[in-house]
CSV table of C-alpha atoms and ligand atoms in Angstrom, one decimal:
chain,number,residue,atom,x,y,z
A,1,MET,CA,-8.1,-28.2,12.0
A,2,PHE,CA,-5.7,-26.5,9.6
A,3,ASP,CA,-2.4,-28.1,8.7
A,4,LYS,CA,-0.4,-24.9,8.1
A,5,ILE,CA,-1.3,-21.2,8.4
A,6,LEU,CA,0.5,-18.0,7.3
A,7,ILE,CA,0.8,-15.2,9.9
A,8,ALA,CA,0.4,-11.9,8.2
A,9,ASN,CA,1.9,-9.9,11.0
A,10,ARG,CA,5.0,-9.2,13.2
A,11,GLY,CA,5.9,-8.5,16.8
A,12,GLU,CA,4.3,-9.9,19.9
A,13,ILE,CA,1.0,-10.9,18.2
A,14,ALA,CA,2.9,-13.0,15.6
A,15,LEU,CA,4.6,-14.8,18.5
A,16,ARG,CA,1.3,-15.2,20.3
A,17,ILE,CA,-0.3,-16.9,17.3
A,18,ILE,CA,2.7,-19.1,16.7
A,19,ARG,CA,2.5,-20.3,20.4
A,20,THR,CA,-1.1,-21.5,20.1
A,21,CYS,CA,-0.4,-23.0,16.7
A,22,ARG,CA,2.4,-25.1,18.2
A,23,GLU,CA,0.1,-26.3,21.0
A,24,LEU,CA,-2.5,-27.3,18.4
A,25,GLY,CA,0.0,-29.0,16.1
A,26,VAL,CA,-0.7,-26.4,13.3
A,27,LYS,CA,2.4,-25.5,11.3
A,28,THR,CA,3.3,-21.8,10.8
A,29,LEU,CA,4.7,-19.7,8.0
A,30,ALA,CA,6.0,-16.3,9.1
A,31,ILE,CA,6.4,-13.4,6.8
A,32,TYR,CA,8.8,-10.6,7.5
A,33,SER,CA,10.4,-7.4,6.3
A,34,GLU,CA,14.1,-6.7,5.9
A,35,ALA,CA,14.0,-4.8,9.2
A,36,ASP,CA,12.7,-7.9,11.0
A,37,GLU,CA,15.3,-10.4,10.0
A,38,GLN,CA,16.4,-10.8,13.6
A,39,SER,CA,12.9,-11.0,15.0
A,40,LEU,CA,11.7,-13.8,17.2
A,41,HIS,CA,8.6,-14.5,15.1
A,42,VAL,CA,11.0,-15.4,12.2
A,43,GLN,CA,13.0,-17.7,14.6
A,44,LEU,CA,10.1,-19.4,16.2
A,45,ALA,CA,7.8,-20.1,13.1
A,46,ASP,CA,8.3,-23.4,11.2
A,47,GLU,CA,9.1,-21.4,8.1
A,48,ALA,CA,9.7,-17.8,7.2
A,49,ILE,CA,9.7,-15.8,4.0
A,50,CYS,CA,11.0,-12.2,3.5
A,51,ILE,CA,8.4,-10.2,1.6
A,52,GLY,CA,10.0,-6.8,1.2
A,53,SER,CA,11.8,-3.8,2.6
A,54,ALA,CA,11.3,-2.2,6.0
A,55,PRO,CA,8.3,0.2,5.4
A,56,ALA,CA,5.0,-1.5,6.0
A,57,SER,CA,3.8,-0.2,2.7
A,58,GLU,CA,6.5,-2.4,1.1
A,59,SER,CA,6.0,-5.5,3.2
A,60,TYR,CA,3.3,-6.1,5.8
A,61,LEU,CA,0.7,-4.2,3.8
A,62,ARG,CA,1.6,-5.8,0.4
A,63,ALA,CA,-1.3,-8.3,-0.1
A,64,ASP,CA,0.2,-9.4,-3.5
A,65,ARG,CA,3.5,-10.5,-1.8
A,66,ILE,CA,1.6,-12.2,1.1
A,67,PHE,CA,-0.4,-14.2,-1.4
A,68,SER,CA,2.9,-15.2,-3.2
A,69,ALA,CA,4.2,-16.4,0.1
A,70,ALA,CA,1.0,-18.2,0.9
A,71,GLU,CA,1.2,-20.1,-2.4
A,72,LEU,CA,4.9,-21.0,-2.0
A,73,GLY,CA,4.1,-22.3,1.5
A,74,ASN,CA,0.9,-24.0,0.5
A,75,VAL,CA,-1.0,-22.8,3.6
A,76,ASP,CA,-4.7,-23.4,4.4
A,77,ALA,CA,-5.4,-20.1,6.2
A,78,ILE,CA,-4.1,-16.7,6.9
A,79,HIS,CA,-4.2,-15.1,10.4
A,80,PRO,CA,-4.0,-11.3,10.0
A,81,GLY,CA,-3.3,-10.4,13.7
A,82,TYR,CA,-4.2,-6.8,14.5
A,83,GLY,CA,-3.4,-3.6,12.5
A,84,PHE,CA,-1.9,-3.9,9.0
A,85,LEU,CA,-4.4,-5.8,6.8
A,86,SER,CA,-6.6,-7.2,9.6
A,87,GLU,CA,-9.6,-5.0,8.9
A,88,ASN,CA,-9.2,-4.7,5.2
A,89,PRO,CA,-12.3,-6.2,3.5
A,90,VAL,CA,-10.5,-6.4,0.1
A,91,PHE,CA,-7.7,-8.5,1.6
A,92,ALA,CA,-10.2,-10.8,3.3
A,93,GLU,CA,-12.1,-11.2,0.0
A,94,GLN,CA,-8.9,-12.0,-1.9
A,95,CYS,CA,-8.1,-14.7,0.6
A,96,LEU,CA,-11.4,-16.4,-0.1
A,97,ASP,CA,-10.9,-15.9,-3.9
A,98,CYS,CA,-7.6,-17.8,-3.5
A,99,LYS,CA,-9.4,-20.6,-1.5
A,100,ILE,CA,-7.4,-19.6,1.6
A,101,ASN,CA,-9.3,-19.4,4.9
A,102,PHE,CA,-9.3,-15.9,6.4
A,103,ILE,CA,-9.1,-16.2,10.2
A,104,GLY,CA,-11.7,-13.6,11.0
A,105,PRO,CA,-15.2,-12.5,10.0
A,106,SER,CA,-16.6,-12.3,6.4
A,107,PRO,CA,-15.4,-9.5,4.1
A,108,GLU,CA,-19.0,-8.1,4.1
A,109,VAL,CA,-19.1,-7.7,7.9
A,110,ILE,CA,-15.6,-6.1,7.9
A,111,ARG,CA,-16.8,-3.7,5.3
A,112,GLN,CA,-20.1,-2.9,7.0
A,113,MET,CA,-18.5,-2.4,10.5
A,114,GLY,CA,-15.8,-0.2,8.9
A,115,ASN,CA,-18.5,2.3,8.0
A,116,LYS,CA,-19.3,3.8,11.4
A,117,ALA,CA,-22.6,5.2,10.4
A,118,TYR,CA,-23.8,1.9,9.0
A,119,ALA,CA,-22.6,0.1,12.2
A,120,LYS,CA,-24.6,2.5,14.3
A,121,ASP,CA,-27.7,1.8,12.2
A,122,MET,CA,-27.1,-2.0,12.8
A,123,ALA,CA,-26.9,-1.3,16.5
A,124,LYS,CA,-30.2,0.6,16.3
A,125,LYS,CA,-31.8,-2.3,14.5
A,126,ALA,CA,-30.6,-4.7,17.2
A,127,LYS,CA,-32.1,-2.5,19.9
A,128,VAL,CA,-28.6,-1.6,21.2
A,129,PRO,CA,-28.6,1.9,22.7
A,130,ILE,CA,-26.8,4.5,20.5
A,131,VAL,CA,-25.8,8.2,21.3
A,132,PRO,CA,-28.4,10.6,19.9
A,133,GLY,CA,-27.4,12.2,16.7
A,134,SER,CA,-27.8,12.3,12.9
A,135,GLU,CA,-29.3,9.3,11.3
A,136,GLY,CA,-26.4,8.2,9.2
A,137,ALA,CA,-24.0,10.5,7.3
A,138,ILE,CA,-25.0,14.1,6.8
A,139,GLU,CA,-23.8,16.2,3.9
A,140,ASN,CA,-25.8,19.4,4.0
A,141,GLU,CA,-24.4,22.0,6.5
A,142,ASN,CA,-27.7,23.6,7.3
A,143,GLU,CA,-29.3,20.2,8.0
A,144,ALA,CA,-26.3,19.3,10.1
A,145,LEU,CA,-26.7,22.5,12.2
A,146,LYS,CA,-30.4,21.7,12.7
A,147,VAL,CA,-29.5,18.2,14.0
A,148,ALA,CA,-26.8,19.7,16.3
A,149,GLU,CA,-29.3,22.3,17.7
A,150,SER,CA,-32.0,19.7,18.3
A,151,ILE,CA,-29.8,17.4,20.3
A,152,GLY,CA,-28.0,20.3,22.0
A,153,PHE,CA,-24.3,21.3,22.2
A,154,PRO,CA,-21.7,20.1,22.9
A,155,ILE,CA,-21.7,17.7,19.9
A,156,ILE,CA,-19.0,15.7,18.2
A,157,ILE,CA,-18.5,15.3,14.5
A,158,LYS,CA,-17.1,11.9,13.4
A,159,ALA,CA,-15.8,10.5,10.1
A,160,VAL,CA,-17.9,7.7,8.7
A,161,ALA,CA,-14.7,6.0,7.6
A,162,GLY,CA,-12.8,6.9,10.9
A,163,GLY,CA,-12.7,5.1,14.2
A,164,GLY,CA,-10.4,4.9,17.2
A,165,GLY,CA,-10.7,8.6,17.7
A,166,LYS,CA,-9.3,9.5,14.3
A,167,GLY,CA,-11.0,12.4,12.6
A,168,MET,CA,-13.2,13.5,15.5
A,169,ARG,CA,-14.1,17.2,16.2
A,170,LEU,CA,-15.8,18.5,19.3
A,171,VAL,CA,-18.0,21.5,18.8
A,172,HIS,CA,-19.2,23.6,21.8
A,173,ASN,CA,-21.7,26.0,20.2
A,174,SER,CA,-23.5,27.0,17.0
A,175,VAL,CA,-21.0,29.9,16.3
A,176,SER,CA,-18.1,27.6,15.5
A,177,PHE,CA,-20.3,24.9,13.9
A,178,SER,CA,-19.9,25.9,10.3
A,179,LYS,CA,-16.1,26.1,10.4
A,180,GLU,CA,-15.7,22.8,12.3
A,181,PHE,CA,-18.2,20.9,10.1
A,182,ASN,CA,-16.2,21.9,6.9
A,183,VAL,CA,-12.8,21.2,8.5
A,184,ALA,CA,-14.1,17.7,9.6
A,185,ARG,CA,-15.3,16.9,6.1
A,186,ALA,CA,-12.0,18.1,4.5
A,187,GLU,CA,-9.9,16.1,7.0
A,188,ALA,CA,-12.1,13.0,6.5
A,189,GLU,CA,-11.6,13.3,2.8
A,190,LYS,CA,-7.9,13.8,3.1
A,191,ASN,CA,-7.3,11.0,5.7
A,192,PHE,CA,-9.8,8.3,4.7
A,193,GLY,CA,-10.6,9.2,1.1
A,194,ASN,CA,-14.2,9.5,2.2
A,195,GLY,CA,-15.5,13.0,3.3
A,196,MET,CA,-18.7,11.6,4.9
A,197,VAL,CA,-19.3,12.6,8.5
A,198,TYR,CA,-22.0,12.1,11.2
A,199,ILE,CA,-23.0,14.0,14.3
A,200,GLU,CA,-23.4,12.8,17.9
A,201,LYS,CA,-24.2,14.3,21.3
A,202,PHE,CA,-21.0,14.6,23.2
A,203,VAL,CA,-20.9,12.3,26.2
A,204,GLU,CA,-18.9,14.0,29.0
A,205,ASP,CA,-16.1,12.1,30.8
A,206,PRO,CA,-17.2,8.6,29.8
A,207,ARG,CA,-15.7,5.2,30.5
A,208,HIS,CA,-14.5,3.1,27.6
A,209,ILE,CA,-16.0,-0.4,28.1
A,210,GLU,CA,-15.6,-3.1,25.4
A,211,ILE,CA,-17.2,-6.5,25.2
A,212,GLN,CA,-15.4,-9.5,23.8
A,213,ILE,CA,-17.6,-11.5,21.5
A,214,VAL,CA,-17.1,-15.0,20.1
A,215,ALA,CA,-19.3,-16.4,17.3
A,216,ASP,CA,-19.1,-19.7,15.4
A,217,LYS,CA,-20.4,-20.8,11.9
A,218,HIS,CA,-23.2,-22.7,13.6
A,219,GLY,CA,-25.1,-19.7,15.0
A,220,LYS,CA,-23.7,-19.7,18.6
A,221,VAL,CA,-22.8,-16.2,19.8
A,222,LEU,CA,-21.4,-15.6,23.3
A,223,HIS,CA,-19.7,-12.8,25.2
A,224,LEU,CA,-16.6,-13.2,27.3
A,225,GLY,CA,-17.3,-10.1,29.5
A,226,GLU,CA,-15.8,-6.7,29.3
A,227,ARG,CA,-12.5,-4.9,29.4
A,228,ASP,CA,-12.3,-1.4,30.9
A,229,CYS,CA,-9.9,0.6,28.6
A,230,SER,CA,-10.7,4.0,29.9
A,231,ILE,CA,-7.0,4.8,30.6
A,232,GLN,CA,-5.9,6.2,27.3
A,233,ARG,CA,-3.7,9.0,26.0
A,234,ARG,CA,-4.6,10.5,22.6
A,235,TYR,CA,-6.8,7.5,21.9
A,236,GLN,CA,-3.9,5.1,22.6
A,237,LYS,CA,-4.7,2.6,25.3
A,238,ILE,CA,-2.2,2.4,28.1
A,239,ILE,CA,-3.8,0.2,30.8
A,240,GLU,CA,-6.7,-2.3,30.3
A,241,GLU,CA,-8.4,-4.4,32.9
A,242,ALA,CA,-11.2,-6.8,33.6
A,243,PRO,CA,-13.6,-6.9,35.2
A,244,SER,CA,-14.3,-3.2,35.1
A,245,PRO,CA,-14.3,-1.7,38.6
A,246,PHE,CA,-17.4,0.3,37.5
A,247,LEU,CA,-19.8,-2.5,36.4
A,248,ASP,CA,-22.0,-4.6,38.6
A,249,ASN,CA,-23.3,-8.0,37.5
A,250,ASN,CA,-26.6,-6.5,36.4
A,251,LEU,CA,-25.0,-3.8,34.1
A,252,ARG,CA,-22.4,-6.4,32.9
A,253,GLU,CA,-25.2,-8.7,31.7
A,254,LYS,CA,-27.1,-5.9,30.1
A,255,ILE,CA,-24.1,-4.7,28.0
A,256,GLY,CA,-23.0,-8.3,27.3
A,257,ASP,CA,-26.5,-9.1,26.0
A,258,ALA,CA,-26.6,-6.0,23.9
A,259,ALA,CA,-23.2,-6.9,22.3
A,260,VAL,CA,-24.5,-10.4,21.5
A,261,ARG,CA,-27.6,-9.0,19.9
A,262,LEU,CA,-25.5,-6.8,17.6
A,263,ALA,CA,-23.1,-9.6,16.7
A,264,LYS,CA,-26.2,-11.7,15.8
A,265,GLN,CA,-27.8,-8.9,13.9
A,266,CYS,CA,-24.8,-8.5,11.6
A,267,GLY,CA,-24.1,-12.2,11.1
A,268,TYR,CA,-20.8,-12.0,12.9
A,269,GLU,CA,-18.4,-14.9,12.9
A,270,ASN,CA,-15.1,-15.4,14.7
A,271,VAL,CA,-13.9,-13.2,17.6
A,272,GLY,CA,-14.6,-9.5,17.8
A,273,THR,CA,-15.0,-6.6,20.1
A,274,ILE,CA,-17.9,-4.1,20.6
A,275,GLU,CA,-17.0,-0.8,22.2
A,276,PHE,CA,-19.3,1.2,24.4
A,277,LEU,CA,-19.2,4.5,26.1
A,278,VAL,CA,-20.6,4.4,29.7
A,279,ASP,CA,-21.6,7.6,31.4
A,280,LYS,CA,-21.8,8.6,35.1
A,281,GLN,CA,-25.4,7.4,35.3
A,282,SER,CA,-24.5,4.0,33.9
A,283,ASN,CA,-26.1,4.7,30.6
A,284,PHE,CA,-24.2,2.8,27.9
A,285,TYR,CA,-24.0,3.6,24.2
A,286,PHE,CA,-22.6,1.6,21.2
A,287,MET,CA,-19.5,3.2,19.7
A,288,GLU,CA,-17.9,0.9,17.2
A,289,MET,CA,-17.1,-2.7,16.5
A,290,ASN,CA,-13.6,-4.0,15.9
A,291,THR,CA,-13.6,-7.1,13.7
A,292,ARG,CA,-10.2,-8.4,14.7
A,293,ILE,CA,-8.3,-9.9,17.7
A,294,GLN,CA,-7.2,-6.9,19.8
A,295,VAL,CA,-4.0,-6.1,21.6
A,296,GLU,CA,-5.7,-6.4,25.0
A,297,HIS,CA,-7.3,-9.9,24.4
A,298,GLY,CA,-4.9,-11.4,27.0
A,299,VAL,CA,-6.8,-9.7,29.8
A,300,THR,CA,-9.9,-11.7,28.9
A,301,GLU,CA,-7.9,-14.9,28.6
A,302,GLU,CA,-6.5,-14.5,32.1
A,303,VAL,CA,-10.0,-13.7,33.6
A,304,THR,CA,-11.9,-16.5,31.8
A,305,GLY,CA,-9.2,-19.1,31.2
A,306,ILE,CA,-10.1,-19.2,27.5
A,307,ASP,CA,-7.5,-19.2,24.7
A,308,LEU,CA,-8.9,-16.7,22.2
A,309,ILE,CA,-6.4,-17.6,19.4
A,310,ASP,CA,-7.3,-21.3,19.8
A,311,LEU,CA,-11.0,-20.2,19.5
A,312,GLN,CA,-10.2,-18.1,16.4
A,313,LEU,CA,-8.6,-21.1,14.6
A,314,ARG,CA,-11.3,-23.6,15.6
A,315,ILE,CA,-14.1,-21.3,14.5
A,316,ALA,CA,-12.4,-20.5,11.2
A,317,ALA,CA,-11.9,-24.3,10.7
A,318,GLY,CA,-15.7,-24.8,11.2
A,319,GLU,CA,-15.7,-26.2,14.7
A,320,LYS,CA,-18.3,-25.3,17.2
A,321,ILE,CA,-17.6,-23.2,20.3
A,322,PRO,CA,-17.0,-26.0,22.9
A,323,PHE,CA,-18.9,-24.2,25.8
A,324,ASP,CA,-22.0,-22.2,26.6
A,325,GLN,CA,-22.6,-18.8,28.1
A,326,LYS,CA,-23.3,-20.3,31.5
A,327,ASN,CA,-19.8,-21.9,31.5
A,328,VAL,CA,-18.1,-18.6,31.1
A,329,LYS,CA,-16.9,-17.4,34.5
A,330,PHE,CA,-15.1,-14.3,35.4
A,331,ILE,CA,-13.1,-15.7,38.2
A,332,ARG,CA,-10.0,-13.5,38.6
A,333,HIS,CA,-9.0,-9.9,38.1
A,334,ALA,CA,-6.4,-9.0,35.4
A,335,ILE,CA,-4.6,-5.8,34.5
A,336,GLU,CA,-2.5,-5.1,31.5
A,337,CYS,CA,0.1,-2.4,31.1
A,338,ARG,CA,1.4,-1.7,27.6
A,339,ILE,CA,5.1,-1.4,27.5
A,340,ASN,CA,6.1,1.1,24.8
A,341,ALA,CA,9.5,2.3,23.7
A,342,GLU,CA,8.6,5.9,24.3
A,343,ASP,CA,9.9,8.6,26.6
A,344,PRO,CA,7.1,9.9,29.0
A,345,GLU,CA,9.4,12.8,29.9
A,346,ARG,CA,9.6,13.9,26.3
A,347,ASN,CA,5.9,13.9,25.4
A,348,PHE,CA,6.0,10.1,24.7
A,349,THR,CA,8.4,10.4,21.7
A,350,PRO,CA,9.1,7.0,20.3
A,351,CYS,CA,12.6,5.6,21.1
A,352,PRO,CA,13.7,3.1,18.6
A,353,GLY,CA,17.2,1.6,19.0
A,354,GLU,CA,19.0,-1.3,20.6
A,355,ILE,CA,17.9,-2.9,23.9
A,356,ILE,CA,21.3,-3.5,25.5
A,357,LEU,CA,20.0,-5.3,28.6
A,358,TYR,CA,16.7,-7.1,29.1
A,359,TYR,CA,15.2,-8.9,32.0
A,360,ALA,CA,11.4,-9.7,32.0
A,361,PRO,CA,9.5,-10.1,35.3
A,362,GLY,CA,7.9,-13.5,36.2
A,363,GLY,CA,6.5,-15.3,39.2
A,364,ASN,CA,3.0,-15.9,40.4
A,365,GLY,CA,0.3,-14.4,38.2
A,366,ILE,CA,2.6,-12.6,35.8
A,367,ARG,CA,2.4,-12.9,32.0
A,368,VAL,CA,4.7,-11.1,29.6
A,369,ASP,CA,3.7,-11.1,25.9
A,370,SER,CA,6.7,-9.6,24.1
A,371,HIS,CA,8.9,-10.2,21.1
A,372,VAL,CA,12.0,-8.4,22.3
A,373,TYR,CA,15.2,-9.6,24.0
A,374,GLY,CA,18.7,-8.3,25.0
A,375,GLY,CA,20.5,-7.2,21.9
A,376,TYR,CA,17.3,-6.7,19.9
A,377,ARG,CA,17.1,-3.5,17.8
A,378,ILE,CA,13.7,-1.9,17.8
A,379,PRO,CA,13.1,-0.7,14.2
A,380,GLN,CA,11.8,2.8,13.6
A,381,TYR,CA,9.3,1.7,11.0
A,382,TYR,CA,6.5,0.2,13.2
A,383,ASP,CA,4.6,1.1,16.3
A,384,SER,CA,6.4,1.6,19.6
A,385,MET,CA,4.7,-1.2,21.6
A,386,ILE,CA,7.4,-3.7,22.7
A,387,GLY,CA,5.3,-5.8,25.0
A,388,LYS,CA,2.4,-6.3,27.3
A,389,LEU,CA,2.6,-7.1,31.0
A,390,ILE,CA,-0.4,-8.8,32.5
A,391,ALA,CA,-0.9,-9.3,36.3
A,392,THR,CA,-3.7,-11.5,37.5
A,393,GLY,CA,-5.0,-12.0,41.0
A,394,ASN,CA,-8.1,-13.0,42.9
A,395,THR,CA,-8.9,-9.4,43.6
A,396,ARG,CA,-8.3,-6.1,41.9
A,397,GLU,CA,-6.0,-5.0,44.8
A,398,ILE,CA,-3.9,-8.1,44.5
A,399,ALA,CA,-3.6,-7.6,40.8
A,400,ILE,CA,-2.5,-4.0,41.2
A,401,ASN,CA,0.1,-4.8,43.9
A,402,ARG,CA,1.4,-7.7,41.7
A,403,MET,CA,1.6,-5.4,38.6
A,404,SER,CA,3.5,-2.8,40.7
A,405,ARG,CA,6.0,-5.5,41.9
A,406,ALA,CA,6.5,-6.9,38.3
A,407,LEU,CA,7.0,-3.4,36.8
A,408,GLY,CA,9.7,-2.9,39.5
A,409,GLU,CA,11.4,-6.1,38.3
A,410,TYR,CA,11.4,-5.2,34.6
A,411,ILE,CA,14.8,-4.2,33.3
A,412,ILE,CA,15.0,-2.6,29.9
A,413,ARG,CA,18.2,-0.7,29.2
A,414,GLY,CA,19.2,1.2,26.0
A,415,VAL,CA,15.8,2.7,25.2
A,416,SER,CA,13.3,4.7,27.3
A,417,THR,CA,10.0,3.0,28.1
A,418,THR,CA,6.6,3.7,29.7
A,419,ILE,CA,7.4,1.3,32.6
A,420,PRO,CA,8.0,4.1,35.2
A,421,PHE,CA,4.9,5.9,34.0
A,422,THR,CA,2.6,2.9,34.4
A,423,LYS,CA,4.3,2.1,37.7
A,424,ALA,CA,3.4,5.6,39.0
A,425,ILE,CA,-0.3,5.0,38.0
A,426,MET,CA,-0.3,1.8,40.1
A,427,SER,CA,0.3,3.9,43.2
A,428,ASP,CA,-2.2,6.6,42.3
A,429,ILE,CA,-5.1,7.0,44.8
A,430,ASP,CA,-7.8,7.5,42.1
A,431,PHE,CA,-6.6,4.5,40.1
A,432,ARG,CA,-6.5,2.3,43.2
A,433,ALA,CA,-10.1,3.5,44.1
A,434,GLY,CA,-11.2,2.5,40.6
A,435,HIS,CA,-12.0,6.1,39.6
A,436,VAL,CA,-11.0,5.7,36.0
A,437,THR,CA,-12.6,7.6,33.1
A,438,THR,CA,-11.2,8.7,29.7
A,439,LYS,CA,-10.0,11.9,31.5
A,440,PHE,CA,-7.8,10.0,33.9
A,441,ILE,CA,-4.4,10.4,32.1
A,442,GLU,CA,-4.9,14.1,31.6
A,443,GLU,CA,-5.7,14.6,35.2
A,444,PHE,CA,-2.9,12.2,36.4
A,445,MET,CA,-0.4,14.2,34.3
A,446,LYS,CA,-1.5,17.4,36.0
A,447,ARG,CA,-1.2,16.2,39.5
A,448,SER,CA,1.9,14.1,39.1
A,449,ASN,CA,5.1,15.7,37.9
A,450,HIS,CA,4.9,14.2,34.4
A,451,GLY,CA,4.1,17.6,32.8
A,452,VAL,CA,2.2,17.8,29.6
B,501,MV4,C1,-17.2,10.0,21.9
B,501,MV4,C2,-16.9,10.6,23.1
B,501,MV4,C3,-17.9,11.4,23.7
B,501,MV4,N1,-19.1,11.5,23.1
B,501,MV4,N2,-18.4,10.1,21.4
B,501,MV4,C4,-12.8,8.3,21.0
B,501,MV4,C5,-12.4,7.1,20.3
B,501,MV4,C6,-13.6,6.6,19.6
B,501,MV4,N3,-13.7,5.1,19.7
B,501,MV4,C7,-14.8,7.2,20.3
B,501,MV4,N4,-14.2,8.3,21.1
B,501,MV4,C8,-15.1,9.1,21.8
B,501,MV4,N5,-16.3,9.2,21.3
B,501,MV4,C9,-19.3,10.8,21.9
B,501,MV4,N6,-20.5,10.9,21.4
B,501,MV4,C10,-15.6,10.5,23.6
B,501,MV4,C11,-14.7,9.7,23.0
B,501,MV4,C12,-13.4,9.7,23.6
B,501,MV4,C13,-12.8,8.6,24.1
B,501,MV4,C14,-13.5,7.3,24.0
B,501,MV4,C15,-12.9,6.2,24.4
B,501,MV4,C16,-11.7,6.3,25.1
B,501,MV4,C17,-11.0,7.5,25.2
B,501,MV4,C18,-11.6,8.6,24.8
B,501,MV4,C19,-10.9,9.8,24.9
B,501,MV4,C20,-11.5,11.0,24.4
B,501,MV4,C21,-12.7,10.9,23.8
């Protein structure tokens, strides 16, 4: 195991990593920006180094300064967390060049999965179902129209370098195709520096189901079941849960096996997530692969009892996964609500500022992963997530009731949060019935008085 690691992140995920490191006896070096001097990750790490001013482009995204800190601290490895440099293949490569372990997959796999057309091709090779569409990127407008007409409208145009919903365009008919195709290419060029796009049949009203994968350096690849992340707003997840109320054991095993096949096909190592769309008829299609630990990993930890950060460190240090697929049991039901400093009454505008009073819920089956406290000032420079509340119970109904109870206990004064919004969802009839698709939030906003 490592002696000391650098955590190239901030907020709740930095704390989450520090906690497992302390349990394992691994020393931690935090990095921070001038805006994060008062942050808990700085307080709780063994050592901390300030690497720049508040904007991420001057601190958490500055690989050169992170390597200076790594050298000063003489660390064995870097944990990138999520966001920031976590899926940057150049950063992963530079770690290896400096003889520092990167806690994640190889730079090659990060680069390959970052290209969404390439990733789809890998899925096809691994006999994982994909949405019908163009074979790889498509540059010629006339050819693109031919593909669209052969698969049938509506179709969706996606950026090869996109992901997470960024740079997608829905096209309903051939009349608007030419315009949309050219806008998509121009936007892809502007946003990702890569104008390549590909085409897919549009899957109507799907569920977002993702499979947690773990893979060690010795060829063992397992899945830890799914998370249902269908409840999203503008591609931002709001609520995640496991098991999915939509999957039966047969479909769970089929999607899980498909995810394992893909991870093996691309020589994956460490933990990762494979996203699928699942339609009304239970057809499932590969969407994209995330080569990092995800925000919602705690849901899987609660359901399986497995510490995913512990696994990440062990795998990166060369240890074998200490269990087999047959030992992975999905015993309980877990639901996570993201707590964001945003005002749901004002179109979810971010609300940075000082938290003047803070009391987090607790009790049976409640887990709060957060870096904030009373008197903490939420900086305006980073994302608005200030914590994650996870409720676990033996059944989905118990987990929902527990979540509702915990949200009612949560006190955050000084900034608006999404707590009341998620609490209203817990009482929603469709949510309680498990009728959740990617259209849920839109429909919930219409029938509740949350406006638009
Ligand atoms: C789709 C789709 C329908 N058909 N692809 C959005 C995020 C990105 N990971 C993929 N996304 C979608 N791709 C086809 N061919 C619908 C979505 C989508 C969506 C996916 C997951 C969760 C929420 C979503 C909300 C709107 C659209």
